[in-house]
mmCIF file of C-alpha atoms in Angstrom:
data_model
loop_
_atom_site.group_PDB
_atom_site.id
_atom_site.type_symbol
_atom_site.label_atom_id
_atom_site.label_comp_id
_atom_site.label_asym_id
_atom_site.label_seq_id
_atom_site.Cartn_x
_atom_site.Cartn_y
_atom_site.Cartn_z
ATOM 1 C CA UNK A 1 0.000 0.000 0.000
ATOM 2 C CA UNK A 2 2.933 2.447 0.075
ATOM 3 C CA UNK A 3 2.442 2.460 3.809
ATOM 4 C CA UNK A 4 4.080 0.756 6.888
ATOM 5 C CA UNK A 5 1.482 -0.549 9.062
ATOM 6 C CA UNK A 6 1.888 -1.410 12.479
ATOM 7 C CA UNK A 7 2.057 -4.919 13.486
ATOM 8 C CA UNK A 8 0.948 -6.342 16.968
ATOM 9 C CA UNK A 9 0.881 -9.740 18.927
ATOM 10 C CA UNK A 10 -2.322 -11.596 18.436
ATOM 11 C CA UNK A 11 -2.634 -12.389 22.132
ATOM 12 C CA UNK A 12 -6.281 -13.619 22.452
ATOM 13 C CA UNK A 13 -9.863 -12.382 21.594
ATOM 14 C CA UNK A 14 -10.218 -10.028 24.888
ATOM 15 C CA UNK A 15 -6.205 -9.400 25.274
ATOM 16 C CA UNK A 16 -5.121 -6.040 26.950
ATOM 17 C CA UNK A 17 -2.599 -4.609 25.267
ATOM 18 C CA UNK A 18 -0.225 -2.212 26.806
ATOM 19 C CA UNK A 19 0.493 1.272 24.870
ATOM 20 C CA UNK A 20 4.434 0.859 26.266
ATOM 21 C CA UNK A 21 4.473 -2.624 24.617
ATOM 22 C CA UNK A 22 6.711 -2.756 21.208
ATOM 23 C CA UNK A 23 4.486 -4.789 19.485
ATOM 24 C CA UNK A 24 6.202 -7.272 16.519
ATOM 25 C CA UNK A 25 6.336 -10.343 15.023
ATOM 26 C CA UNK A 26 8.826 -13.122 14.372
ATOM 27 C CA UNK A 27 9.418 -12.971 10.272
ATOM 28 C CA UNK A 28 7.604 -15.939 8.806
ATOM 29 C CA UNK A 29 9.562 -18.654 7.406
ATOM 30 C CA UNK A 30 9.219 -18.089 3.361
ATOM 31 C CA UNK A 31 7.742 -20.974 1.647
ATOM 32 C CA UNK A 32 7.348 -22.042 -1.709
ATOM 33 C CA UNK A 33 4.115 -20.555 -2.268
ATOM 34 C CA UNK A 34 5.216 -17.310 -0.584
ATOM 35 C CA UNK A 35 7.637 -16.776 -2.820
ATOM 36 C CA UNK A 36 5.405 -17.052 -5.657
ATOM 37 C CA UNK A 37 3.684 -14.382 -4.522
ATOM 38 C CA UNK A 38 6.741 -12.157 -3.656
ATOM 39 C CA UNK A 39 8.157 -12.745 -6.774
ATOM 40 C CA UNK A 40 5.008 -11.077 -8.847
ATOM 41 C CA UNK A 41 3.883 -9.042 -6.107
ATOM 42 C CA UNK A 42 7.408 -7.181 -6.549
ATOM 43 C CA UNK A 43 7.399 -6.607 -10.093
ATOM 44 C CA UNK A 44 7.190 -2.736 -11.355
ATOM 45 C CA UNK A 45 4.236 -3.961 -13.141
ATOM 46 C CA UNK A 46 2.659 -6.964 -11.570
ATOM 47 C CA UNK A 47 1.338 -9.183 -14.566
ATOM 48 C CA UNK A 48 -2.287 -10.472 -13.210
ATOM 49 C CA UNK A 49 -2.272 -13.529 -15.472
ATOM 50 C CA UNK A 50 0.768 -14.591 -13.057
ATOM 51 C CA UNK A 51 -0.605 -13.456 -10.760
ATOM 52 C CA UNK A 52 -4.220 -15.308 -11.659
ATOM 53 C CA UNK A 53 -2.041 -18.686 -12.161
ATOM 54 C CA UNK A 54 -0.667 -18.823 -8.979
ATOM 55 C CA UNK A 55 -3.639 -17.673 -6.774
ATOM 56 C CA UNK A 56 -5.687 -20.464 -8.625
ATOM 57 C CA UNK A 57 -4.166 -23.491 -5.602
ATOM 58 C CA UNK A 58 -4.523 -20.713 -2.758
ATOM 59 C CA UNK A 59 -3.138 -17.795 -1.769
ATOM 60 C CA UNK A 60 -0.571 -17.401 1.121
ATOM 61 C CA UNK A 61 -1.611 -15.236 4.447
ATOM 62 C CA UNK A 62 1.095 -12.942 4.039
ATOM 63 C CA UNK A 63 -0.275 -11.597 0.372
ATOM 64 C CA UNK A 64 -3.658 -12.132 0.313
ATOM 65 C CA UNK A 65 -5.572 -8.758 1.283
ATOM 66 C CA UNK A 66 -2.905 -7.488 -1.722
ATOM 67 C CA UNK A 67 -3.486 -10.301 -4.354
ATOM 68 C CA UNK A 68 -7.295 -9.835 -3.900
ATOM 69 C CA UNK A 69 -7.066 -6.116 -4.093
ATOM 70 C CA UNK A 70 -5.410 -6.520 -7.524
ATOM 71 C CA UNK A 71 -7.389 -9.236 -8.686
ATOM 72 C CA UNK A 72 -10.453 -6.955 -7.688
ATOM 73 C CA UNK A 73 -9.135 -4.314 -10.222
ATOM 74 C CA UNK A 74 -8.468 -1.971 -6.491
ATOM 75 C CA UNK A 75 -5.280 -1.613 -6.926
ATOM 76 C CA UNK A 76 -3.316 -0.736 -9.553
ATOM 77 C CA UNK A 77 -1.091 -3.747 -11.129
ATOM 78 C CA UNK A 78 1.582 -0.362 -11.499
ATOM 79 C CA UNK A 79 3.215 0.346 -8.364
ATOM 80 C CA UNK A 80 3.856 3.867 -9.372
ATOM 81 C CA UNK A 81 0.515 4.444 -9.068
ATOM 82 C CA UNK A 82 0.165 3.585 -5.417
ATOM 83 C CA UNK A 83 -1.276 7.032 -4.385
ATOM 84 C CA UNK A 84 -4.571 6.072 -5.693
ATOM 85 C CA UNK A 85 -5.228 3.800 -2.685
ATOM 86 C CA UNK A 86 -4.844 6.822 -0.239
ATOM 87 C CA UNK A 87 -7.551 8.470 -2.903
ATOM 88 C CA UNK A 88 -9.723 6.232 -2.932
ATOM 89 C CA UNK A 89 -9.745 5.946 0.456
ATOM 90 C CA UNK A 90 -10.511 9.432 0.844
ATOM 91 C CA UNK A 91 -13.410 9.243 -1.647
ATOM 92 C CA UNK A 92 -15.108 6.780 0.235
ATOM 93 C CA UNK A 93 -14.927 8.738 3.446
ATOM 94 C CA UNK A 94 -16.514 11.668 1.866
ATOM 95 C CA UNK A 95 -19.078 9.002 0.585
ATOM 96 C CA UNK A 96 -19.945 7.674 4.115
ATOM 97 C CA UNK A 97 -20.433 11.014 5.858
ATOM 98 C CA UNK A 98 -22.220 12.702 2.963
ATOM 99 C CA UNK A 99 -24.463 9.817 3.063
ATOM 100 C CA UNK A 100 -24.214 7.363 6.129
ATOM 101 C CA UNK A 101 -23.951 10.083 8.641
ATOM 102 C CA UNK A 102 -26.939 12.410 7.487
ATOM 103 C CA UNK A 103 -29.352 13.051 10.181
ATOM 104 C CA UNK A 104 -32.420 10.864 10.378
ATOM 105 C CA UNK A 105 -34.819 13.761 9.977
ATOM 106 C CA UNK A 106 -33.545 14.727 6.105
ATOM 107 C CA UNK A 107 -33.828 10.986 5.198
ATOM 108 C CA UNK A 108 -36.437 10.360 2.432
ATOM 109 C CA UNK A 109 -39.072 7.412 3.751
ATOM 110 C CA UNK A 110 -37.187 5.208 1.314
ATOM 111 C CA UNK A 111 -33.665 6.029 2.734
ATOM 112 C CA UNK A 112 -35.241 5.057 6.192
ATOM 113 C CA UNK A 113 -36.605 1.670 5.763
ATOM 114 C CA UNK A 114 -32.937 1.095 3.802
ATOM 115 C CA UNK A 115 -30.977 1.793 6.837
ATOM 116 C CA UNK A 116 -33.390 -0.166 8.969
ATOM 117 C CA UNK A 117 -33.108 -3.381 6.671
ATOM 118 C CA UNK A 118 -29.125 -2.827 6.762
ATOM 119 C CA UNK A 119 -29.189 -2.303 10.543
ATOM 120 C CA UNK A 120 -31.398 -5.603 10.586
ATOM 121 C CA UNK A 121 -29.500 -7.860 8.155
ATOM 122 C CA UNK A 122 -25.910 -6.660 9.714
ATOM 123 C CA UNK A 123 -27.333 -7.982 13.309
ATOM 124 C CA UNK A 124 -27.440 -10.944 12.419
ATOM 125 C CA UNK A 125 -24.642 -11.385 10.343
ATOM 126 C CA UNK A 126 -22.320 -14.197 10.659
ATOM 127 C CA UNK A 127 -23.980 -15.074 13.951
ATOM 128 C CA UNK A 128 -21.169 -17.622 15.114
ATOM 129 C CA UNK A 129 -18.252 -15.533 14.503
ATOM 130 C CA UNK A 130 -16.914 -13.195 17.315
ATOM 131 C CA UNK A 131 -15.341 -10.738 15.071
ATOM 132 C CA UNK A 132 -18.844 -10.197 13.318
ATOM 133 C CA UNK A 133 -20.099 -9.121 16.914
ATOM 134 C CA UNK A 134 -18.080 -6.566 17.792
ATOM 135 C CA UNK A 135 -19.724 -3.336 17.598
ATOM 136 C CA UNK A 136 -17.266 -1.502 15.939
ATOM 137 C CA UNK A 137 -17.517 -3.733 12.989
ATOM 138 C CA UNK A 138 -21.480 -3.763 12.399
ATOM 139 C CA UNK A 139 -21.040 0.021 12.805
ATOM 140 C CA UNK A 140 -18.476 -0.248 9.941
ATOM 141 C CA UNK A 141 -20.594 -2.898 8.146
ATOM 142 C CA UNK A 142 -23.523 -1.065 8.577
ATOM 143 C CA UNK A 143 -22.349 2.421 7.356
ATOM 144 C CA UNK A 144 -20.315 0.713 4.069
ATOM 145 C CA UNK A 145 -23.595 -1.284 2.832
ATOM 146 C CA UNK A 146 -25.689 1.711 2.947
ATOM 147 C CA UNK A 147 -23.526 3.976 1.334
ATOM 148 C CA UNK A 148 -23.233 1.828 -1.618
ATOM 149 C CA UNK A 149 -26.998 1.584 -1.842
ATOM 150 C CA UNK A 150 -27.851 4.749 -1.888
ATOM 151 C CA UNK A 151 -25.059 5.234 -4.210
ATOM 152 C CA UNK A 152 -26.453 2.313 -6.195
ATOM 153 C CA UNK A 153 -30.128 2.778 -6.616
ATOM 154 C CA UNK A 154 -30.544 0.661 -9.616
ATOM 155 C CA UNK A 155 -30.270 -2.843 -7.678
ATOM 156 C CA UNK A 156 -30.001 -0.764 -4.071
ATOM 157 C CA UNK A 157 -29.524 -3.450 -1.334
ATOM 158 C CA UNK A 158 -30.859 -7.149 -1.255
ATOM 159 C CA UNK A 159 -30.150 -9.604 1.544
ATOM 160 C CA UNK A 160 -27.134 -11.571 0.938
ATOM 161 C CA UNK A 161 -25.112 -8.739 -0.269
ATOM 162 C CA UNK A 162 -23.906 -8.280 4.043
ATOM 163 C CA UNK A 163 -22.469 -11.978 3.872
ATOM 164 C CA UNK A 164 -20.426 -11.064 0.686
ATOM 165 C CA UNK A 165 -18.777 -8.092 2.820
ATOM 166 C CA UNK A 166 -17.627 -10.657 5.700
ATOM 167 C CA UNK A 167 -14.630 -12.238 3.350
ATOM 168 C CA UNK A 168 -13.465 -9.292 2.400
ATOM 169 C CA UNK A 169 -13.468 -7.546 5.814
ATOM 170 C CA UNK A 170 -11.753 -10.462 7.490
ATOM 171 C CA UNK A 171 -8.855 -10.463 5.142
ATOM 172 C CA UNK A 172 -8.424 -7.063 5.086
ATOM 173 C CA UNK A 173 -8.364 -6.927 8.914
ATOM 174 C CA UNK A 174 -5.800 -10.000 8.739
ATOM 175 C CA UNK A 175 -3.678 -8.060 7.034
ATOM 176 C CA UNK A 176 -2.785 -5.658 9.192
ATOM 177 C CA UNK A 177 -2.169 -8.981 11.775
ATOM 178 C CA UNK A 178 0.172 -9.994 8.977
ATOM 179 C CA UNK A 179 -2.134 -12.812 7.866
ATOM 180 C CA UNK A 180 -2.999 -14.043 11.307
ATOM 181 C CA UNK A 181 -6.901 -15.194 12.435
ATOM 182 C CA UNK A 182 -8.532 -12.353 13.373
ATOM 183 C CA UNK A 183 -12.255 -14.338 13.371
ATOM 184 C CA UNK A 184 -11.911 -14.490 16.921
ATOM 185 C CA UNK A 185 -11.743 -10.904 18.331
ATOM 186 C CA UNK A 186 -14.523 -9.441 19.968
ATOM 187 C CA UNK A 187 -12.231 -6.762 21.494
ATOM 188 C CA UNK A 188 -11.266 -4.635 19.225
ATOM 189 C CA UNK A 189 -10.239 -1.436 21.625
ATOM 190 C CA UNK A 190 -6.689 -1.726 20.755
ATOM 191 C CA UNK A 191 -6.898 -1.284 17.514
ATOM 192 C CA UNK A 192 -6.971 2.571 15.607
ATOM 193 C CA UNK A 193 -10.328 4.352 14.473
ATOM 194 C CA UNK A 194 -8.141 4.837 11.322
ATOM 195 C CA UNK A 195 -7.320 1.499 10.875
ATOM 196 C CA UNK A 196 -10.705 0.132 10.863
ATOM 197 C CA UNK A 197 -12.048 2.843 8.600
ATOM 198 C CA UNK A 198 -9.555 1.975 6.147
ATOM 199 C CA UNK A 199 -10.080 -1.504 6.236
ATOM 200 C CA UNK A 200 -13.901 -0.164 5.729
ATOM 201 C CA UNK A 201 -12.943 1.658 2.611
ATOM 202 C CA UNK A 202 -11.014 -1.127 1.227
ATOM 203 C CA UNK A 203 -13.715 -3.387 1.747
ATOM 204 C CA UNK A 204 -16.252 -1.106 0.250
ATOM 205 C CA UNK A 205 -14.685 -0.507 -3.124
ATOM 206 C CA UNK A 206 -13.739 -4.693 -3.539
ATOM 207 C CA UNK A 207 -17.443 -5.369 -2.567
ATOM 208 C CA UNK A 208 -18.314 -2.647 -5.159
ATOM 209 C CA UNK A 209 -16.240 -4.172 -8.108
ATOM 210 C CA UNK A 210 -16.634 -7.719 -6.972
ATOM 211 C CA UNK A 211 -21.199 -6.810 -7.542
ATOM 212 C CA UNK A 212 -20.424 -5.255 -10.707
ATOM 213 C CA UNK A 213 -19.400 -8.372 -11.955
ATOM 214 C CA UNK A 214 -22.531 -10.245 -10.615
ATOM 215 C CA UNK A 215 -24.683 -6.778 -10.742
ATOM 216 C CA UNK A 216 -27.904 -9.169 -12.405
ATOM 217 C CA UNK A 217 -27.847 -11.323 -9.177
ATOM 218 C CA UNK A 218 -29.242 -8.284 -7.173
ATOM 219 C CA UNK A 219 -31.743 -6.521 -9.284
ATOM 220 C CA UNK A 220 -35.198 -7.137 -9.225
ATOM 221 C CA UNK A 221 -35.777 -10.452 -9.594
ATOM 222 C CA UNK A 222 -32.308 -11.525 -9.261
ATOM 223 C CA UNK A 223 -32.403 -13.053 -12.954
ATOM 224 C CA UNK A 224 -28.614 -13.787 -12.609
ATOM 225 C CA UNK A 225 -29.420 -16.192 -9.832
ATOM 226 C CA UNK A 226 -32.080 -17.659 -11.817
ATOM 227 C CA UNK A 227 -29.865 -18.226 -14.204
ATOM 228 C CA UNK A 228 -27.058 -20.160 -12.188
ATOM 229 C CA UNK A 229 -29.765 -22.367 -11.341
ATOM 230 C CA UNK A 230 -30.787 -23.200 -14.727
ATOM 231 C CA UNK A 231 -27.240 -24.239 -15.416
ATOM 232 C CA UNK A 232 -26.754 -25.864 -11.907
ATOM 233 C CA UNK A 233 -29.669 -28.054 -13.243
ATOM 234 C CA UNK A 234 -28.201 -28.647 -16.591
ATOM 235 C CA UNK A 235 -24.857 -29.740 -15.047
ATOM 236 C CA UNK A 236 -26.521 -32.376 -12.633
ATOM 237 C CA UNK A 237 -28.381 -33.418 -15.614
ATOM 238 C CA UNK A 238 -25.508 -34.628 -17.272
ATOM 239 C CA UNK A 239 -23.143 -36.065 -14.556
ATOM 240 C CA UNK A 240 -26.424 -37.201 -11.879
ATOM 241 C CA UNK A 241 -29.287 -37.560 -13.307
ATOM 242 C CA UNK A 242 -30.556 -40.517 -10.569
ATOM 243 C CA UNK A 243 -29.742 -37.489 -7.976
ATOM 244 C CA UNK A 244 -31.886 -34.953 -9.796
ATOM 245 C CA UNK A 245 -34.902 -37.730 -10.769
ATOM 246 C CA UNK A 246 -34.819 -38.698 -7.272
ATOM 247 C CA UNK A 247 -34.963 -35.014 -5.414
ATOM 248 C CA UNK A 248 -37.491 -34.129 -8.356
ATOM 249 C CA UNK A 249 -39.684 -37.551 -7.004
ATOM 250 C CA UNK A 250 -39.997 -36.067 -3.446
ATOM 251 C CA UNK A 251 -40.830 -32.711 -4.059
ATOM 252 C CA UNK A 252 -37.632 -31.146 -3.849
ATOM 253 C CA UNK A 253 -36.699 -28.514 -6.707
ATOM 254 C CA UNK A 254 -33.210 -26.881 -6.715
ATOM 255 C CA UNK A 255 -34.518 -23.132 -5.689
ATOM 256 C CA UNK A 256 -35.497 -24.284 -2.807
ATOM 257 C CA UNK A 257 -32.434 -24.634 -1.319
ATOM 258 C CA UNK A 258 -29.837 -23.763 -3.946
ATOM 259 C CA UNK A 259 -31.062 -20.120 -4.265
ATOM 260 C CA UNK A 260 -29.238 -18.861 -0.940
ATOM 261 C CA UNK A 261 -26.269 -21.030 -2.233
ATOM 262 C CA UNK A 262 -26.483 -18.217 -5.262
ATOM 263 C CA UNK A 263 -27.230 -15.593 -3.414
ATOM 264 C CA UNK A 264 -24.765 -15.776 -0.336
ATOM 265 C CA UNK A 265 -22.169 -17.502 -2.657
ATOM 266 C CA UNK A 266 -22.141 -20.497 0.110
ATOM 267 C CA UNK A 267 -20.694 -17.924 2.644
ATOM 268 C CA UNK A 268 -23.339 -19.135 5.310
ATOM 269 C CA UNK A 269 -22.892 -22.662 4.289
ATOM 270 C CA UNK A 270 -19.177 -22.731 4.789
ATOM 271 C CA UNK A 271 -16.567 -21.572 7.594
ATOM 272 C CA UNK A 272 -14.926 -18.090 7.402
ATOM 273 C CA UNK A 273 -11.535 -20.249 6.375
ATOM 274 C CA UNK A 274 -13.106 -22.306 3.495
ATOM 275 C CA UNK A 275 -14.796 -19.675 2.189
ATOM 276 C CA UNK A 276 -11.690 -17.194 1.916
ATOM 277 C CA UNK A 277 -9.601 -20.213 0.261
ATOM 278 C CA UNK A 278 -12.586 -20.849 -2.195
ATOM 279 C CA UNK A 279 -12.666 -17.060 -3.387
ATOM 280 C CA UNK A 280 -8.886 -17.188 -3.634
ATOM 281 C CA UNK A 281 -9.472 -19.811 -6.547
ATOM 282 C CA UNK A 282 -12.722 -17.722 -7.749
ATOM 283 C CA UNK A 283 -10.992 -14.429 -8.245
ATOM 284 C CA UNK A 284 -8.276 -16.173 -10.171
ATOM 285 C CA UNK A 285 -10.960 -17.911 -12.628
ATOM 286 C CA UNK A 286 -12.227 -14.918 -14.969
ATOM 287 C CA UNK A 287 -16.047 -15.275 -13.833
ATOM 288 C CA UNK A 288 -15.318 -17.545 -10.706
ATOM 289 C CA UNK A 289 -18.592 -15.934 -8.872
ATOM 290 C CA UNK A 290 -20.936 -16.654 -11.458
ATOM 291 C CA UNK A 291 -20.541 -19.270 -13.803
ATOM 292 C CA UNK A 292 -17.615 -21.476 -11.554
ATOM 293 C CA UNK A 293 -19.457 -20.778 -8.557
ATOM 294 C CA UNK A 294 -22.144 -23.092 -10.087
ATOM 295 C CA UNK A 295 -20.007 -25.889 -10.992
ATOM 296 C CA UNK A 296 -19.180 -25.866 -7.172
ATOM 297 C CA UNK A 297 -22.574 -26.393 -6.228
ATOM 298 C CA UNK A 298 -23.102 -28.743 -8.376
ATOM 299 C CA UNK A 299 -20.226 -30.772 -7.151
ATOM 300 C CA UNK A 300 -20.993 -30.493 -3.495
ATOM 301 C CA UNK A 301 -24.715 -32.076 -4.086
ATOM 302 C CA UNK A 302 -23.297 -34.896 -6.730
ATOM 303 C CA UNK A 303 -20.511 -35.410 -3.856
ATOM 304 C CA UNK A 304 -22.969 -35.938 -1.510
ATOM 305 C CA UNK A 305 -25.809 -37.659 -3.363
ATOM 306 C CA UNK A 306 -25.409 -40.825 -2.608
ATOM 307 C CA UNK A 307 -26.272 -39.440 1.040
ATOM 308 C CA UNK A 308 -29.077 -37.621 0.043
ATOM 309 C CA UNK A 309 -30.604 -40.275 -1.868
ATOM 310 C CA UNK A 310 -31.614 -42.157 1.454
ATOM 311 C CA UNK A 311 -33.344 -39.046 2.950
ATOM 312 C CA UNK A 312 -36.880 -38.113 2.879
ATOM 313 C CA UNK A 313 -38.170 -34.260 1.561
ATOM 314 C CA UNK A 314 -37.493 -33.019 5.194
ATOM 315 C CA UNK A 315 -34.118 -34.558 5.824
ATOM 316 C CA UNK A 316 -32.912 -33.384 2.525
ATOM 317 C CA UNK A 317 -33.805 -30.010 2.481
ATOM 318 C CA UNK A 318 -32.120 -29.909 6.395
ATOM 319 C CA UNK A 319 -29.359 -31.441 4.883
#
């Protein structure tokens, strides 16, 4: 980022920290996969089809919040151009308080029930992960979704689009733990105002360019998602059809539970880890949240169909 940012001990999810402390970190050991990464990462001009390659088999702590940045289209791929982080930045801060912070009275009626949906949907959030309770981060969660509502009236805000944020967010956060598990904080009083808006910014502009790739999946009537599940039933066609005859024979069509698999991109479905190492391989494919995200799906319930065809309408559908 052009910027040194400070590093601390990751002592535990309520840890004290004292301000006379010199907070730092043993170097990590450089593996093979980390140097990949440094490698590209270094270039003048980092080449994202290298870049792309290696992310595709994961993506090491160290350089993921940068790799996805890039891959996001971010950051700049020139690293003479680094400035444009600190502007972009900036623009997002004048977004939030020209927008997040208005007072509730100059709201129009619309604006309102936004904000209460938001507040709703960001309360309950990634329900089983501490870091996702902390009231500093739905305030940050909170104030990013809405501003890129309002800013985005055309598909505004649909439910799902607050579990998208929660990848991003987390390895943005990481990174200023140099990679390490931050899922676990609650306790977030050591760490800056300034820090946590920036990781807010960062996480704003990603989520904005990773939608804009999938922008169909939130407008009214989400035809994007209705699409992936006309292919996901295509696919299943061909490599299970016994699976889809059978869930088809006890009343069991693929919207009604496949549809949050679309809309949440499995998020909810999976743990904070998985999901992070699946969207490494997505952002290296060149429509990895749309059309390889449905190959996924379709694997998991041909994986697991020889399970499912035991089970009963219930049973399946809890499955």
């Amino acid at each position: 980022t052009g910027q040194s940012k400070p590093k601390y001990i990751f002592l535990s999810p309520t840890a004290t920290v004292n301000k006379n402390t010199k907070m730092t970190r043993p170097e990590p050991s450089q593996s093979y996969k980390a140097s990949q990464f440094e490698k590209v990462l270094k270039s003048n001009i980092v080449n994202k089809r290298d870049l792309r390659n290696i992310s595709w088999n994961g993506i090491s702590d160290e350089h993921r919040a940068r790799t996805w940045k890039i891959l996001l289209g971010y950051l700049p791929t020139n690293s003479s151009l680094s400035g444009i982080l600190r502007r972009k930045r900036e623009e997002y801060r004048h977004f939030a308080s020209l927008y997040a912070q208005q007072h509730p009275s100059v709201r129009t009626d619309h604006e309102r029930q936004l904000i209460k949906q938001v507040r709703a949907d960001v309360q309950r959030t990634a329900p089983y992960i501490p870091l996702f309770r902390a009231n500093r981060v739905q305030v940050s969660l909170e104030r990013l979704l809405y501003t890129w509502s309002v800013r985005h009236p055309a598909s505004s805000y649909v439910q799902g689009i607050n579990d998208l944020a929660t990848p991003l967010f987390t390895v943005f956060l990481q990174d200023y733990f140099d990679g390490l598990d931050v899922i676990e904080m609650q306790n977030l009083d050591f760490i800056s105002d300034n820090i946590l808006l920036e990781v807010e910014a960062d996480c704003y502009w990603c989520l904005n360019n990773l939608l804009s790739k999938i922008q169909d999946h939130y407008t009214p009537g989400q035809p994007g998602i209705h699409r992936m599940l006309f292919q996901m039933e295509n696919i299943l066609r061909r490599v299970d059809p016994e699976l889809l005859t059978y869930l088809k024979g006890i009343g069991i069509e693929l919207i009604h539970f496949a549809f949050r698999w679309m809309n949440c991109l499995l998020v909810r479905e999976m743990s904070m880890k998985c999901t992070i190492r699946m969207w490494d391989t997505y952002l290296s494919e060149s429509n990895g949240f749309d059309d390889y995200h449905v190959y996924v799906c379709a694997a998991f319930l041909h994986h697991f169909g020889h399970k499912l065809k035991k089970m009963e309408f219930e049973d399946a559908l809890a499955a």
